């Protein structure tokens, strides 16, 4: 009989493409892992991995087998979660992904209350780009992902918990003191600095201003909002920042001002994204409510 352990080992090898690294990840000896996979291949009558002294490759037929193994893993994980669903919430660990333009600004606002209400809850945060996290949710590698929408999440479900607008951030010397609102038409596009391509925040900011990506000067691209703010403080240009991040980004920056972007909003929606059949929906709903309440108190 094919065992779950064999499938677990095979998925580890697929992830690392290295038998020793896979064995270490599974906390077993390399010989034990290799023996289990050889037995699995014999039972299936098919070679899953091509291996030599230099590399490990997944065969075409092996990829089909491993895709099915991933589905089985998700189903088993959900079966175990169902068995715990009638017990106290948050007794099992949870892995949640978050994108870099949300995590540093959301987590300090919400995690203290999560910990206060559920002190035994073991939460692991994985930070990565939106597409990486979406793929991880689909594969069952993480329970959910905190994303900024709109973003392609076909086949997944979203639990919206926050909507916000962008603010134009400028050095105070380059911003009229009486200015309270600004439209996209009033922005000096050649001075606008945004994140590098690949950050959905850049796409959302451009969409809020009804601008195309090719209008953005790539010389100003940055990998972080913190860097952009320092560039603004140095009078190198201006930028757009979401409401959630304002308090942390400009708290110690007396030389800069934040002006609301007066364009139809909300400019982005923050959501928890899950698989349609995810069995811990009740717990995710509880987290969503905590997130919403804390953001309303601290950003409202």
XYZ file of C-alpha atoms in Angstrom:
300
model
C 0.000 0.000 0.000
C 1.148 3.522 -0.789
C 1.688 5.442 2.436
C 1.229 9.104 3.285
C 4.839 9.121 4.469
C 6.030 8.115 0.991
C 4.005 10.917 -0.593
C 5.338 13.372 1.987
C 8.918 12.390 1.179
C 8.308 12.623 -2.576
C 6.840 16.124 -2.259
C 9.857 17.174 -0.196
C 12.204 15.967 -2.950
C 10.153 17.817 -5.559
C 10.443 21.007 -3.521
C 14.205 20.799 -2.938
C 15.290 18.720 -5.958
C 17.885 17.296 -3.577
C 17.575 14.044 -1.609
C 19.808 15.148 1.279
C 17.992 18.474 1.728
C 14.626 16.706 1.497
C 15.698 14.191 4.136
C 16.813 16.994 6.447
C 13.495 18.786 5.958
C 11.654 15.572 6.854
C 13.946 14.810 9.814
C 14.899 11.387 8.479
C 18.095 9.864 7.132
C 18.775 10.162 3.424
C 18.806 6.380 3.075
C 15.377 6.077 4.704
C 13.938 8.712 2.396
C 15.539 7.184 -0.716
C 14.286 3.704 0.204
C 10.740 5.009 0.704
C 10.716 6.750 -2.683
C 12.184 3.723 -4.482
C 9.440 1.585 -2.934
C 6.823 4.166 -3.991
C 8.090 4.069 -7.579
C 7.963 0.263 -7.540
C 4.405 0.261 -6.235
C 3.327 2.748 -8.903
C 5.370 1.097 -11.649
C 6.638 4.495 -12.707
C 9.793 6.576 -12.257
C 9.042 9.849 -10.470
C 12.567 11.266 -10.316
C 15.572 11.112 -12.607
C 18.666 11.325 -10.445
C 22.421 11.244 -10.830
C 25.351 12.593 -8.851
C 24.718 16.164 -9.984
C 20.967 16.747 -10.104
C 17.437 15.490 -9.506
C 14.730 16.011 -12.112
C 11.001 15.281 -12.039
C 9.830 13.095 -14.921
C 6.765 14.066 -16.942
C 4.785 11.163 -15.495
C 6.215 11.892 -12.073
C 4.811 15.422 -12.226
C 1.318 14.011 -12.723
C 1.815 11.740 -9.717
C 3.114 14.577 -7.547
C 0.227 16.864 -8.518
C -2.166 14.185 -7.299
C -0.058 13.753 -4.143
C -0.472 17.470 -3.422
C -4.240 17.114 -3.682
C -4.157 14.128 -1.330
C -2.010 16.099 1.152
C -4.500 18.979 1.177
C -7.389 16.581 1.720
C -5.613 14.823 4.590
C -4.713 18.151 6.211
C -8.328 19.259 5.981
C -9.507 15.918 7.364
C -7.325 16.471 10.424
C -8.604 20.023 10.758
C -12.218 18.836 10.578
C -11.520 16.458 13.463
C -10.497 19.492 15.540
C -13.259 21.829 14.358
C -15.595 21.032 17.249
C -12.948 21.934 19.795
C -11.691 25.305 21.004
C -10.734 27.610 18.074
C -7.091 28.334 17.307
C -5.747 25.279 19.109
C -3.941 24.270 15.910
C -1.155 26.344 14.305
C -1.924 28.429 11.229
C 0.353 29.677 8.449
C -0.646 32.970 6.840
C 1.133 34.729 4.014
C 1.374 38.508 3.779
C 2.814 40.806 1.137
C 5.678 43.219 2.005
C 3.545 46.339 1.452
C 1.008 45.176 4.058
C 2.838 43.070 6.660
C 4.978 45.750 8.371
C 1.970 48.063 8.738
C -0.853 45.609 9.446
C 0.792 43.181 11.865
C 1.835 45.647 14.607
C -1.728 46.936 14.679
C -3.544 43.591 14.895
C -1.273 40.946 16.407
C -1.349 42.296 19.988
C -5.145 41.909 20.051
C -4.958 38.456 18.440
C -2.508 37.424 21.149
C -4.665 38.957 23.890
C -7.791 37.091 22.786
C -6.061 33.831 21.843
C -2.817 33.588 23.853
C -2.114 29.965 22.869
C -2.598 30.498 19.134
C 0.557 29.647 17.149
C 0.613 31.834 14.059
C 3.414 31.677 11.470
C 3.782 34.584 9.045
C 5.292 34.069 5.578
C 6.157 37.243 3.658
C 6.364 37.134 -0.139
C 4.970 38.636 -3.319
C 1.281 38.275 -4.152
C 1.606 35.673 -6.907
C 3.886 33.473 -4.815
C 1.399 33.534 -1.931
C -1.568 32.810 -4.211
C 0.243 29.734 -5.531
C 1.052 28.638 -1.972
C -2.616 28.916 -0.973
C -3.644 26.836 -3.982
C -1.075 24.139 -3.142
C -2.088 24.062 0.510
C 1.356 25.229 1.667
C -0.273 28.002 3.701
C -3.740 28.401 5.183
C -4.464 31.865 3.825
C -2.825 34.980 2.406
C -3.358 38.647 3.199
C -3.456 40.413 -0.174
C -4.374 43.781 -1.610
C -7.128 43.507 -4.198
C -7.752 43.769 -7.063
C -5.373 40.924 -7.899
C -6.005 37.716 -9.912
C -7.172 35.008 -7.474
C -9.241 32.806 -9.783
C -10.552 29.726 -7.992
C -9.980 31.179 -4.521
C -12.219 33.024 -2.052
C -11.599 36.380 -0.381
C -12.659 37.726 3.029
C -12.381 41.502 2.781
C -11.568 43.270 6.043
C -10.272 46.736 5.103
C -10.591 49.347 2.385
C -8.382 52.394 2.112
C -7.217 55.267 -0.050
C -3.797 56.528 -1.039
C -2.116 59.681 0.219
C 0.291 61.817 -1.747
C 3.500 62.316 0.272
C 5.725 65.293 -0.417
C 8.420 67.367 1.298
C 6.721 70.252 3.092
C 8.761 72.788 1.098
C 7.210 71.469 -2.104
C 3.620 71.315 -0.817
C 1.393 74.383 -0.238
C 0.519 74.599 3.469
C -3.175 75.094 2.729
C -3.439 72.005 0.515
C -5.835 69.365 1.970
C -6.680 67.277 -1.111
C -4.981 66.581 -4.420
C -6.174 64.985 -7.654
C -4.148 62.870 -10.046
C -4.252 65.679 -12.598
C -2.459 67.939 -10.118
C 0.384 65.472 -9.541
C 3.737 66.143 -11.205
C 4.187 62.760 -12.811
C 7.884 63.228 -13.488
C 8.475 63.588 -9.713
C 6.323 60.624 -8.664
C 8.337 57.707 -7.261
C 6.726 54.269 -6.921
C 7.765 50.718 -6.086
C 9.407 48.384 -8.542
C 7.336 46.400 -11.016
C 5.974 43.261 -9.399
C 4.536 45.064 -6.366
C 0.762 45.210 -6.605
C 0.874 48.466 -4.622
C 2.398 50.139 -7.672
C -0.394 48.817 -9.894
C -3.050 49.993 -7.435
C -1.484 53.450 -7.135
C -1.320 53.831 -10.919
C -4.915 52.624 -11.241
C -6.093 55.120 -8.601
C -4.497 57.881 -10.665
C -5.691 56.404 -13.998
C -2.087 56.278 -15.190
C -0.322 53.708 -17.327
C 2.789 51.900 -16.113
C 4.902 53.314 -18.950
C 4.387 56.818 -17.546
C 6.391 55.953 -14.465
C 10.113 56.837 -14.588
C 11.911 53.576 -13.759
C 14.896 55.543 -12.388
C 12.840 56.122 -9.245
C 11.838 52.500 -8.669
C 12.343 51.258 -5.103
C 11.849 47.967 -3.307
C 10.346 49.454 -0.125
C 8.052 52.219 1.059
C 10.575 53.162 3.751
C 13.169 53.914 1.065
C 10.687 56.004 -0.900
C 9.891 58.076 2.186
C 13.588 58.762 2.762
C 13.885 59.853 -0.857
C 10.926 62.206 -0.385
C 12.550 63.615 2.764
C 15.653 64.250 0.659
C 13.582 66.234 -1.861
C 14.142 63.672 -4.631
C 10.466 63.445 -5.504
C 7.036 62.500 -4.185
C 5.227 59.200 -3.695
C 1.858 57.584 -2.901
C 1.332 55.721 0.371
C -1.701 53.692 1.568
C -3.545 54.957 4.646
C -2.553 51.925 6.742
C 1.151 52.774 6.470
C 1.017 56.512 7.159
C 1.541 56.445 10.923
C 4.713 54.350 10.742
C 6.220 55.952 7.648
C 5.878 59.620 8.522
C 5.755 59.524 12.337
C 9.335 60.750 12.735
C 9.474 62.709 9.482
C 8.597 66.305 10.345
C 9.813 67.470 6.933
C 7.120 65.712 4.906
C 3.360 66.017 4.507
C 0.667 63.497 3.511
C -2.272 64.763 1.429
C -5.337 62.635 0.615
C -5.561 61.584 -3.045
C -8.950 62.871 -4.136
C -9.842 60.160 -6.639
C -12.777 57.698 -6.558
C -12.053 55.065 -3.908
C -11.430 52.888 -2.133
C -8.100 52.635 -3.908
C -7.361 49.149 -2.598
C -9.093 46.406 -0.603
C -7.253 44.217 1.912
C -8.443 40.607 2.100
C -7.756 37.180 3.514
C -7.623 34.777 0.562
C -8.363 31.073 1.041
C -9.212 27.905 -0.871
C -12.966 27.399 -1.490
C -13.135 24.238 0.645
C -10.904 25.464 3.454
C -12.273 23.935 6.658
C -11.141 26.584 9.163
C -13.308 29.312 7.700
C -14.820 30.070 11.101
C -11.398 30.853 12.554
C -10.453 32.990 9.536
C -13.689 34.910 10.013
C -12.729 35.575 13.629
C -9.294 36.824 12.522
C -10.874 39.011 9.865
C -13.125 40.631 12.462
C -10.178 41.321 14.780
C -8.198 42.819 11.895
C -11.105 45.059 10.905
C -11.797 46.253 14.451
C -8.164 47.084 15.176
C -7.626 48.880 11.871
C -10.817 50.894 12.410
C -9.499 51.994 15.816
C -5.977 52.821 14.643
C -6.504 54.023 11.072
C -10.090 55.246 11.067
